mmCIF file with all atom_site columns, C-alpha atoms in Angstrom:
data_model
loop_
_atom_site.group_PDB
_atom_site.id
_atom_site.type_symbol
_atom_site.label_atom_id
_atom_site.label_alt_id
_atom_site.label_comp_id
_atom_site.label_asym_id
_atom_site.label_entity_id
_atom_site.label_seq_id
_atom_site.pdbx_PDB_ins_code
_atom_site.Cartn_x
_atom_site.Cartn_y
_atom_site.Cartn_z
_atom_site.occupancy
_atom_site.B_iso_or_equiv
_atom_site.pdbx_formal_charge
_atom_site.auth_seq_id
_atom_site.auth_comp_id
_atom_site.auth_asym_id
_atom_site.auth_atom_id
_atom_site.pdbx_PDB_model_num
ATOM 1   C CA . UNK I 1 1   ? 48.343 -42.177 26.778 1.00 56.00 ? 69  UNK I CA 1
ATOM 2   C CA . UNK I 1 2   ? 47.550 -40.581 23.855 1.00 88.00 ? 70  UNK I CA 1
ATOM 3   C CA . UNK I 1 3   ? 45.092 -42.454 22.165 1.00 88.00 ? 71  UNK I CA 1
ATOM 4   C CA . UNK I 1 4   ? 43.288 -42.076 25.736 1.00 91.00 ? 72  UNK I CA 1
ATOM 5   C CA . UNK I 1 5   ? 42.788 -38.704 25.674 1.00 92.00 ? 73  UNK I CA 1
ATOM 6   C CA . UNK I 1 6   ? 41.819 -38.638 22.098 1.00 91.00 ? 74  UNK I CA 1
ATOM 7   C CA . UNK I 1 7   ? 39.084 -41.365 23.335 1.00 92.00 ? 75  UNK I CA 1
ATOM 8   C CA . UNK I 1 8   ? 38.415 -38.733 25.694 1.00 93.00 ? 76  UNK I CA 1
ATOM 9   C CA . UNK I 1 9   ? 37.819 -35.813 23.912 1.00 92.00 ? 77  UNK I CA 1
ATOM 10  C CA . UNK I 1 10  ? 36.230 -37.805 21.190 1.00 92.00 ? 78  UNK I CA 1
ATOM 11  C CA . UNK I 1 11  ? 33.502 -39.271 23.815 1.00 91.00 ? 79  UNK I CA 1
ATOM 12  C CA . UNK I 1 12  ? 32.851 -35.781 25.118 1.00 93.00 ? 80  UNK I CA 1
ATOM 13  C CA . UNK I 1 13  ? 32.257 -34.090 22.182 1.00 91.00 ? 81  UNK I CA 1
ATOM 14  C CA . UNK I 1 14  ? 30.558 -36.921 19.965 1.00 89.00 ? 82  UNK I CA 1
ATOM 15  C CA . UNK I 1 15  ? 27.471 -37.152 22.234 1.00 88.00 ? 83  UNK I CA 1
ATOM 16  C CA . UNK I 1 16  ? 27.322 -33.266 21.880 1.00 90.00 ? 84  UNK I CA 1
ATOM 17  C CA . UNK I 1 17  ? 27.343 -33.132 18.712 1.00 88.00 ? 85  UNK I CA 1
ATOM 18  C CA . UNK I 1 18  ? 24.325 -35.870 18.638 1.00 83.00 ? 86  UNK I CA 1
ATOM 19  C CA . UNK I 1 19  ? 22.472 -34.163 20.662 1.00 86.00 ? 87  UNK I CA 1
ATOM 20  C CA . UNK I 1 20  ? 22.570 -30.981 18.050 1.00 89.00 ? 88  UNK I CA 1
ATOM 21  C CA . UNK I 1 21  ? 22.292 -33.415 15.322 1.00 84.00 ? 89  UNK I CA 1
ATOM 22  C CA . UNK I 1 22  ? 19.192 -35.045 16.399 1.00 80.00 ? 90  UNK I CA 1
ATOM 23  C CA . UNK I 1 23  ? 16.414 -32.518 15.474 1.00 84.00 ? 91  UNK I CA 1
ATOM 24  C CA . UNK I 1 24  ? 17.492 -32.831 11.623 1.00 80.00 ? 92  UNK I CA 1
ATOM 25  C CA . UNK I 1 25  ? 17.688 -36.215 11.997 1.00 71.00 ? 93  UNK I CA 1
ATOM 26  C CA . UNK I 1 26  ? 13.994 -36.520 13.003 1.00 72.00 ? 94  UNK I CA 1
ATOM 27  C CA . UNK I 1 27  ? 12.479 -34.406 10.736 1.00 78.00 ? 95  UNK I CA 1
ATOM 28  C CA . UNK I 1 28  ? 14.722 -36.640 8.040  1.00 73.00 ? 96  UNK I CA 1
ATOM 29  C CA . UNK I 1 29  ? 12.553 -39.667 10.129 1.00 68.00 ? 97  UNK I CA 1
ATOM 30  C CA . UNK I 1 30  ? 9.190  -37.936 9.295  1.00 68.00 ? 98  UNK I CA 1
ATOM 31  C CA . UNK I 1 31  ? 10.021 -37.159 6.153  1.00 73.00 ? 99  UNK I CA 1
ATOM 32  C CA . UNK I 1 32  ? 11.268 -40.037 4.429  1.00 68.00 ? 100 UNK I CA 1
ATOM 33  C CA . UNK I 1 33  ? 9.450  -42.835 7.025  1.00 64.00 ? 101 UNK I CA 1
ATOM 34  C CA . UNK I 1 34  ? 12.026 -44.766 6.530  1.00 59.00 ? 102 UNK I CA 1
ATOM 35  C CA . UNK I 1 35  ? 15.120 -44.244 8.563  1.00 58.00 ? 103 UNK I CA 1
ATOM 36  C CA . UNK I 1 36  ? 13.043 -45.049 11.938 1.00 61.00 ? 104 UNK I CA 1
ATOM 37  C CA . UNK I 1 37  ? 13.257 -48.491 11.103 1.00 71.00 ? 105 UNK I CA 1
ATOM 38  C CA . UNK I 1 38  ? 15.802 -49.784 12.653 1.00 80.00 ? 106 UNK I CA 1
ATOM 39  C CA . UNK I 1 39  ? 15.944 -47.433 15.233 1.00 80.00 ? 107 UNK I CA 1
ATOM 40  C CA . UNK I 1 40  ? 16.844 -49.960 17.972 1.00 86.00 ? 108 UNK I CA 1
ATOM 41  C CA . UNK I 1 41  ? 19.878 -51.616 16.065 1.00 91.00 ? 109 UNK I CA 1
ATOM 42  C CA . UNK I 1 42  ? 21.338 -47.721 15.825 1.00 90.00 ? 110 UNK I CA 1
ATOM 43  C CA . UNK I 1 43  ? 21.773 -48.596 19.615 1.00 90.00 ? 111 UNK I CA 1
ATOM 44  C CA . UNK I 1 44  ? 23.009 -52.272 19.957 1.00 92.00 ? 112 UNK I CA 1
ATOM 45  C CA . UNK I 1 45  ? 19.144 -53.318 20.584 1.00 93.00 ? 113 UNK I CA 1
ATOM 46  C CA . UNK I 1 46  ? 18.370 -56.368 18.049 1.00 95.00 ? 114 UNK I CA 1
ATOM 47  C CA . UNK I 1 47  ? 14.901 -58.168 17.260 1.00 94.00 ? 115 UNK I CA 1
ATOM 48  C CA . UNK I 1 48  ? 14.687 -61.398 18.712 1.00 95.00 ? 116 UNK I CA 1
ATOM 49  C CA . UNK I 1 49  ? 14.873 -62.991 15.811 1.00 95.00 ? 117 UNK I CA 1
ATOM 50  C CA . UNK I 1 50  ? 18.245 -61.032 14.931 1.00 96.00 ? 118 UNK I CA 1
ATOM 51  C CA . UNK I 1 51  ? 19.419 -61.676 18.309 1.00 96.00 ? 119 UNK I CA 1
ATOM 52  C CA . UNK I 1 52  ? 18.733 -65.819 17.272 1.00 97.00 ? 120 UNK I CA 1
ATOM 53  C CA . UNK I 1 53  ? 20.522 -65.432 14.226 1.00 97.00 ? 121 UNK I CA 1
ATOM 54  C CA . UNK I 1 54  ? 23.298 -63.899 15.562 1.00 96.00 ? 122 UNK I CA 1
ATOM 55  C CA . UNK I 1 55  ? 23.925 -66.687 18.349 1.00 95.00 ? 123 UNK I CA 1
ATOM 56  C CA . UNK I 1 56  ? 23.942 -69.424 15.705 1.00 96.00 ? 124 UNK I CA 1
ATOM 57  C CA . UNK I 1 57  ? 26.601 -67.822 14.319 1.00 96.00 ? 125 UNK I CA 1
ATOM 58  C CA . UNK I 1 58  ? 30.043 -68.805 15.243 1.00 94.00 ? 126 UNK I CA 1
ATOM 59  C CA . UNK I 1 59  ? 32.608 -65.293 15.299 1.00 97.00 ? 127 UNK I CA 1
ATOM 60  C CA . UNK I 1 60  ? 31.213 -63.752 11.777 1.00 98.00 ? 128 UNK I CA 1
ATOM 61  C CA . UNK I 1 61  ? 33.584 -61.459 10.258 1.00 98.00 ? 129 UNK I CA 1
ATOM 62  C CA . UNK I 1 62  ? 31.624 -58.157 10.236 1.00 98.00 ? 130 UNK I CA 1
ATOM 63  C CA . UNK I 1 63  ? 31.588 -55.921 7.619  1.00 98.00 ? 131 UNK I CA 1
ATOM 64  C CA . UNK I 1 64  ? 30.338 -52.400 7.884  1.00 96.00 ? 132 UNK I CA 1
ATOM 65  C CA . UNK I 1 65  ? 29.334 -50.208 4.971  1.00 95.00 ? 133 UNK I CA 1
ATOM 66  C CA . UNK I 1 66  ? 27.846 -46.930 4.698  1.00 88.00 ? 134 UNK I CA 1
ATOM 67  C CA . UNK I 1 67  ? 25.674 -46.490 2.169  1.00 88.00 ? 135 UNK I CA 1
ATOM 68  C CA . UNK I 1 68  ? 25.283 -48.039 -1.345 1.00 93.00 ? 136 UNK I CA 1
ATOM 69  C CA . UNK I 1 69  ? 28.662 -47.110 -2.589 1.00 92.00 ? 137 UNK I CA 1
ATOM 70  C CA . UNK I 1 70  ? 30.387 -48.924 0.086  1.00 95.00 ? 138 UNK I CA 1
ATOM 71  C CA . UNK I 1 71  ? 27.660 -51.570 0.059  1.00 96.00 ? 139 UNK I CA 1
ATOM 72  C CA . UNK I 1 72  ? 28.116 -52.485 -3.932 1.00 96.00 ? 140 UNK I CA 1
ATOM 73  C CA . UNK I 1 73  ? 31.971 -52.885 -2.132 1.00 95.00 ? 141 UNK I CA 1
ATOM 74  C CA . UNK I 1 74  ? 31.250 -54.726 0.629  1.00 96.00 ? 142 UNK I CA 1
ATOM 75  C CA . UNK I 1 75  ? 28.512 -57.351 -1.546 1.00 97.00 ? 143 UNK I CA 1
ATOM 76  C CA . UNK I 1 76  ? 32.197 -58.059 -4.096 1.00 96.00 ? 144 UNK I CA 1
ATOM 77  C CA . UNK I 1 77  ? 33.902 -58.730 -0.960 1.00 96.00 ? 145 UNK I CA 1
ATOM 78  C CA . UNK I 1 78  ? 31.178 -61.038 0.323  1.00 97.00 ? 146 UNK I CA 1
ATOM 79  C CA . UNK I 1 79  ? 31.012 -63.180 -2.716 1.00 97.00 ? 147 UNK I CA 1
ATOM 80  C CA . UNK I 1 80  ? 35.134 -62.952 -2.820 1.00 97.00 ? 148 UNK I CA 1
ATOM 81  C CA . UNK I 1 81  ? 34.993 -64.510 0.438  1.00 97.00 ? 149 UNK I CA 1
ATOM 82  C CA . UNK I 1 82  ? 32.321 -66.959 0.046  1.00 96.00 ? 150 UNK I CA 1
ATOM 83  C CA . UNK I 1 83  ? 34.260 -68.157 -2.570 1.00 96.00 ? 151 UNK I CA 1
ATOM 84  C CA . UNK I 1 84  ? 37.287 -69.232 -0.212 1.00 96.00 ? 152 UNK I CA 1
ATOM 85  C CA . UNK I 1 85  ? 34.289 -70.571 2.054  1.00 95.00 ? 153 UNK I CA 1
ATOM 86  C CA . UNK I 1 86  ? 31.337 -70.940 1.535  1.00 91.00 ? 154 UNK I CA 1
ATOM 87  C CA . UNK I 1 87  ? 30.429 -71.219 5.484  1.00 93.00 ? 155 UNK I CA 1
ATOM 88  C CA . UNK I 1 88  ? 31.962 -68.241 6.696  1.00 97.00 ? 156 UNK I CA 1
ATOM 89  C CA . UNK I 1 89  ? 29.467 -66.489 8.972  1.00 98.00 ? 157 UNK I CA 1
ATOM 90  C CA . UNK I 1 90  ? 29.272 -62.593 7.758  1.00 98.00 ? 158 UNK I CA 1
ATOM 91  C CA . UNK I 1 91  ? 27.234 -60.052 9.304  1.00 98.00 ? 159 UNK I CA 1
ATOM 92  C CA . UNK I 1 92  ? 26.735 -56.912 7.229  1.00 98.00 ? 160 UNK I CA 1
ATOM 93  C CA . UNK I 1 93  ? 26.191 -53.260 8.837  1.00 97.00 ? 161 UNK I CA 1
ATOM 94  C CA . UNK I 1 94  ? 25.041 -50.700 7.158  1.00 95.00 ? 162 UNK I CA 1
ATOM 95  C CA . UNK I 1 95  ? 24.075 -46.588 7.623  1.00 89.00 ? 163 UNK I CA 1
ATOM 96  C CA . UNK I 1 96  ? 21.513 -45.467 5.570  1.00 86.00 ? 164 UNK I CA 1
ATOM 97  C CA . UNK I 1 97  ? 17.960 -47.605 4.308  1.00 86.00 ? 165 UNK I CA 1
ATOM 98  C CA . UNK I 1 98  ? 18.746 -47.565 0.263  1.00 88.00 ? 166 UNK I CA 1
ATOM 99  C CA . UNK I 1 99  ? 22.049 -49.269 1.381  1.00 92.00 ? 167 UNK I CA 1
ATOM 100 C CA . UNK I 1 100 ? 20.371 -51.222 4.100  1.00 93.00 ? 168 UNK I CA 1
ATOM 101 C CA . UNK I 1 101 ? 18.129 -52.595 1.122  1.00 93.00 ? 169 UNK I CA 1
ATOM 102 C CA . UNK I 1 102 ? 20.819 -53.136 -1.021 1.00 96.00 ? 170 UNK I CA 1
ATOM 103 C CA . UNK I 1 103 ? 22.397 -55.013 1.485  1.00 96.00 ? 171 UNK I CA 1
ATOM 104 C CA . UNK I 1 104 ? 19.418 -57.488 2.049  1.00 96.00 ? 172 UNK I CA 1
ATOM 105 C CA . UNK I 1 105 ? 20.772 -58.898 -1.388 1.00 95.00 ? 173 UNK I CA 1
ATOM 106 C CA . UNK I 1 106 ? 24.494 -59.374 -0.365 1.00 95.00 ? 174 UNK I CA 1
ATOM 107 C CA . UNK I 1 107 ? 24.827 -62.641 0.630  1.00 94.00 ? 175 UNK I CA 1
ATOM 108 C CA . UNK I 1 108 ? 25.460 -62.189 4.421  1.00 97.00 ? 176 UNK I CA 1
ATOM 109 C CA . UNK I 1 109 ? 23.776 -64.056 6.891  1.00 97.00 ? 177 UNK I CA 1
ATOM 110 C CA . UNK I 1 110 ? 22.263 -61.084 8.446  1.00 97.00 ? 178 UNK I CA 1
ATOM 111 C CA . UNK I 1 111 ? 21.941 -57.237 7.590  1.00 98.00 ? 179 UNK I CA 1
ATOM 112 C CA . UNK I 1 112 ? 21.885 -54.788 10.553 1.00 97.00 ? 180 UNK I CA 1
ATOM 113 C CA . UNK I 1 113 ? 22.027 -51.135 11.113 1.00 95.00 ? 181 UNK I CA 1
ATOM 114 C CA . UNK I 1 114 ? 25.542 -49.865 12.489 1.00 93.00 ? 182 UNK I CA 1
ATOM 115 C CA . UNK I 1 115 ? 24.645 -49.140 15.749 1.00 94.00 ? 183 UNK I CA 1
ATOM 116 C CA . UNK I 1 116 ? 26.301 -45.087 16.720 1.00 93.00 ? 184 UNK I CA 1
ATOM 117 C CA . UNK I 1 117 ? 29.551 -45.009 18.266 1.00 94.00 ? 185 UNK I CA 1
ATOM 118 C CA . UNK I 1 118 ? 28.892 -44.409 22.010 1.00 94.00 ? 186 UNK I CA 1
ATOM 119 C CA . UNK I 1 119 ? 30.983 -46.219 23.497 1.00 94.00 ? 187 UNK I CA 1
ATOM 120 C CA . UNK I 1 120 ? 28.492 -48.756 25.448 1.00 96.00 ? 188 UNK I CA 1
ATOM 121 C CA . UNK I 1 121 ? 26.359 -48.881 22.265 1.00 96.00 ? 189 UNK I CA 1
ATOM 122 C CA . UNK I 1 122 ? 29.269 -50.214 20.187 1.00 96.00 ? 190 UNK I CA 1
ATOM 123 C CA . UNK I 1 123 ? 30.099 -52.762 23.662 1.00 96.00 ? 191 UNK I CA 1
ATOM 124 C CA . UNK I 1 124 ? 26.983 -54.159 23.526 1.00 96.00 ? 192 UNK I CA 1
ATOM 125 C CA . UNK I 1 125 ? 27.140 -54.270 19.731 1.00 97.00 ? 193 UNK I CA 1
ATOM 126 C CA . UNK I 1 126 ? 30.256 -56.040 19.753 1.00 97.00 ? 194 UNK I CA 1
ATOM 127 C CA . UNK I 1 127 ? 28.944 -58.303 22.609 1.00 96.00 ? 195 UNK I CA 1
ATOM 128 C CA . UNK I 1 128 ? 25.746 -59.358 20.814 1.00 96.00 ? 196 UNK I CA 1
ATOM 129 C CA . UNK I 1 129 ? 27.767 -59.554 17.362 1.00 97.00 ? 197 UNK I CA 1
ATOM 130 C CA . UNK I 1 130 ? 31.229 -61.335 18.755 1.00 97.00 ? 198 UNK I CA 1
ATOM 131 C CA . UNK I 1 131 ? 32.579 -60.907 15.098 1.00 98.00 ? 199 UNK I CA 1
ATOM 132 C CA . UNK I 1 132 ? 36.043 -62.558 14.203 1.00 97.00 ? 200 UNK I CA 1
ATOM 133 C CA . UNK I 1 133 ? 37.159 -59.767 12.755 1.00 97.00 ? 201 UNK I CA 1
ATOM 134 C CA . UNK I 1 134 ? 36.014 -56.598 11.776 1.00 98.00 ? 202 UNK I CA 1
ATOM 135 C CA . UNK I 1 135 ? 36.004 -55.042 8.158  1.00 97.00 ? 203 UNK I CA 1
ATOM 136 C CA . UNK I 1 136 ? 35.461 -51.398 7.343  1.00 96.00 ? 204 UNK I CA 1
ATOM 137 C CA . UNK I 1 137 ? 35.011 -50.130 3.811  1.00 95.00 ? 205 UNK I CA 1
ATOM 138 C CA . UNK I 1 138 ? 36.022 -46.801 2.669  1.00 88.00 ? 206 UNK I CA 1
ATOM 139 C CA . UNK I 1 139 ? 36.915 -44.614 5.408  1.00 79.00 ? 207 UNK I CA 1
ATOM 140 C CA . UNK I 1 140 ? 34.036 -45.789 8.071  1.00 78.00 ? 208 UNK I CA 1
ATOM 141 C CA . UNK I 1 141 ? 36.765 -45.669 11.113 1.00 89.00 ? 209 UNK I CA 1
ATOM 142 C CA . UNK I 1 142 ? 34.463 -45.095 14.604 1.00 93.00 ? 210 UNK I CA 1
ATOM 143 C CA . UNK I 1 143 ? 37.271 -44.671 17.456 1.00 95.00 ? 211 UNK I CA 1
ATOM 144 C CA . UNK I 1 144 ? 34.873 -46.372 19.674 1.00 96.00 ? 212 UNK I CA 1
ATOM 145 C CA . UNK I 1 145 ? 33.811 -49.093 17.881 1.00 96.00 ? 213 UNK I CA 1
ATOM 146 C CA . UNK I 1 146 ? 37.492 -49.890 16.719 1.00 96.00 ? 214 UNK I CA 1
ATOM 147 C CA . UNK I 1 147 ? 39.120 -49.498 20.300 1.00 96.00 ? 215 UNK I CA 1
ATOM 148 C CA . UNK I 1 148 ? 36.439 -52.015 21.501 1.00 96.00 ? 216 UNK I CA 1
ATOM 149 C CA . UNK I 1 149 ? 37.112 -54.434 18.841 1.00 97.00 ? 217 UNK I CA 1
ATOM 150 C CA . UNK I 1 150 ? 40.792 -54.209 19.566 1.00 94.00 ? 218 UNK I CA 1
ATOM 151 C CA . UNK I 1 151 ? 39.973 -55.016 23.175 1.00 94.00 ? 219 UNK I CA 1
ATOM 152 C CA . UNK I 1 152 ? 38.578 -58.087 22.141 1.00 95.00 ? 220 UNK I CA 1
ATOM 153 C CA . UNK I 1 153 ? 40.931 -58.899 20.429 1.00 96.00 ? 221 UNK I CA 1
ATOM 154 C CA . UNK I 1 154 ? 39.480 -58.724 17.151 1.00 97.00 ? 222 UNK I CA 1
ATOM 155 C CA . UNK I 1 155 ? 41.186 -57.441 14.233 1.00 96.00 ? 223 UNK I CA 1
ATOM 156 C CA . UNK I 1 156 ? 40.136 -54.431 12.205 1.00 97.00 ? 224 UNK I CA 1
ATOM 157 C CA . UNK I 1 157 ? 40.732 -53.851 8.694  1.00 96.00 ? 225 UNK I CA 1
ATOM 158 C CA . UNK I 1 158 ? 39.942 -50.374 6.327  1.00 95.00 ? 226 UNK I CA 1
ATOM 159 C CA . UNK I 1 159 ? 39.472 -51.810 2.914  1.00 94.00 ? 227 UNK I CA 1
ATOM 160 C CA . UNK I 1 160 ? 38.936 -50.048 -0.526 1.00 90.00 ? 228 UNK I CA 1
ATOM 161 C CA . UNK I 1 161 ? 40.708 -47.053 1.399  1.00 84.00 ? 229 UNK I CA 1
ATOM 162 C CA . UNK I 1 162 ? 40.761 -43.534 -0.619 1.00 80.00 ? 230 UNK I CA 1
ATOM 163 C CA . UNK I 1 163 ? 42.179 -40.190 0.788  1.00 78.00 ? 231 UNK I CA 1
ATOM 164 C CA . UNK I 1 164 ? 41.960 -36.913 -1.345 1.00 82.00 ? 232 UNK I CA 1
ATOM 165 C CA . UNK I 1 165 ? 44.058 -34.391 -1.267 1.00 87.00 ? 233 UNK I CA 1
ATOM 166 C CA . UNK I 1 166 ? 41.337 -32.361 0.436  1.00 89.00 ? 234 UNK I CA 1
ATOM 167 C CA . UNK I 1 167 ? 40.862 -35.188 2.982  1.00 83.00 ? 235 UNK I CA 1
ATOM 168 C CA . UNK I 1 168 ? 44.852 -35.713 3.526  1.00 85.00 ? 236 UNK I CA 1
ATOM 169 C CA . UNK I 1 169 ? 45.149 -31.563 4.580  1.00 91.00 ? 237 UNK I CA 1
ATOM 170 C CA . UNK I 1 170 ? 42.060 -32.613 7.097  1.00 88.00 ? 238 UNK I CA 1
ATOM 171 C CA . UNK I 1 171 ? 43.896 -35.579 8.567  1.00 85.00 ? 239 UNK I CA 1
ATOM 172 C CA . UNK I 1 172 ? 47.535 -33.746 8.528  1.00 89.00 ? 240 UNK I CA 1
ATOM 173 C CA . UNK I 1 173 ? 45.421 -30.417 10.383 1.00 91.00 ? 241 UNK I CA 1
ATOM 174 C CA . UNK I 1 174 ? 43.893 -32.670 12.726 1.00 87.00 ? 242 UNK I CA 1
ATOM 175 C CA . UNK I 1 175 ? 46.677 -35.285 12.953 1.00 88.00 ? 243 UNK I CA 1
ATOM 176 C CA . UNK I 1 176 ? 46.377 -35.238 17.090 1.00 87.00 ? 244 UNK I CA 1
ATOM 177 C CA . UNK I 1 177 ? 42.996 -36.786 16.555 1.00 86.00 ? 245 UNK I CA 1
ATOM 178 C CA . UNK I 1 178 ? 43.509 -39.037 13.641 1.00 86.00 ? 246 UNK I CA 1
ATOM 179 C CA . UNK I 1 179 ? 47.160 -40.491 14.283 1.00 90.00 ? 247 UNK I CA 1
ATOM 180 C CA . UNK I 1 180 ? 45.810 -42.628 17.169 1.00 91.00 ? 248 UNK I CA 1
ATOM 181 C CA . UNK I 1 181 ? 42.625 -43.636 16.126 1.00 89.00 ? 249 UNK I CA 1
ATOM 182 C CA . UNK I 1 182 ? 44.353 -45.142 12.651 1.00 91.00 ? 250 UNK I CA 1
ATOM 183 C CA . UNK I 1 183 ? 47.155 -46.769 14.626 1.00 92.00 ? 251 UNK I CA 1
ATOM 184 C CA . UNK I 1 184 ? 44.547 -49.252 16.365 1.00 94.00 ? 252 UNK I CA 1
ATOM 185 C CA . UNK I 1 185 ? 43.650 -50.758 12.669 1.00 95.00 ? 253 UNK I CA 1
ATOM 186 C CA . UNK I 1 186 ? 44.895 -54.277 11.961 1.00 95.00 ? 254 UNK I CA 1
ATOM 187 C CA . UNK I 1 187 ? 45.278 -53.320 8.161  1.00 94.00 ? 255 UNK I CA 1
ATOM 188 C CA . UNK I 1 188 ? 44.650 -50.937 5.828  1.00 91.00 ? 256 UNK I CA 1
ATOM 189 C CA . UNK I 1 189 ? 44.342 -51.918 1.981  1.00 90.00 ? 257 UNK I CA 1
ATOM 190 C CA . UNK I 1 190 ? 43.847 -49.790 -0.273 1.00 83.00 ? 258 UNK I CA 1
ATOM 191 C CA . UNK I 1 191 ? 42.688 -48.989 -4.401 1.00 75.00 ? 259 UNK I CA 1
#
């Protein structure tokens, strides 16, 4: 019952705080030109040609990484697992367009943008996707995105997982929040 109303309060607020999000994230659109593309994928909406891809491949483990940080990560974990086999199907997500670039060189089958975490955005994104599993690096944890992989059945790991001290007073203030959404992960390894 918990995690419910956490779900609840989480999908009440989040869209709020899009909405007062959204003018600085369009004047970041004009400015740079480059984080419209990809506008559609930010909402589960793929290209034809993505959507193509994506049926040919058979439950890819999907990993999603922030920005180039994570991506650097997430490209070692790639080749780690190409390396145990070569035909594994991996679909890449990423935030931002440097790491989206960066990403284009990772070795996945296909690079997306991670679509936001309404809750029938990340449906349809797991629908379209069907991953095997699902990978997070660093601290990318999106309550709806998880709780819809978990209803799938798919499991969800946190890798390369860091908490400061700064960020452990956060999570221990706002415990009520965080407690549930962590308890739906798979597996959490961390440095």
């Amino acid at each position: 019952m918990h995690l419910r109303i956490v779900i609840l309060i989480y999908n009440l607020l989040f869209p709020l705080a899009l909405v007062l999000m959204l003018p600085g994230y369009l004047v970041k659109m004009l400015r740079r030109g480059s984080y419209g593309r990809g506008f559609g994928e930010r909402l589960g909406i793929y290209s034809a040609s993505k959507r193509k891809i994506l049926r040919g491949l058979d439950r890819p483990v999907w990993i999603h990484a922030v920005s180039v940080g994570e991506v650097n990560i997430a490209r070692k974990l790639i080749a780690a697992l190409h390396d145990l086999d070569d035909g594994l199907p991996i679909v890449l997500s990423t935030t931002t367009p440097t790491g989206f670039s960066i990403a284009e060189k990772s070795g996945a089958e296909l690079v997306i943008y991670n679509p936001v975490d309404l809750w029938p955005v990340a449906r349809r994104a797991l629908k379209e996707i069907n991953p095997s599993s699902l990978v997070l690096v660093e601290a990318e944890v999106w309550p709806n995105l998880v709780k819809g992989a978990g209803r799938q059945g798919v499991e969800v790991s946190l890798v390369n997982a860091r908490l400061s001290l700064n960020s452990e007073r956060q999570y221990r203030r706002f415990r009520f929040f965080a407690a549930p959404v962590f308890s739906m992960l798979t597996r959490v390894c961390v440095q």
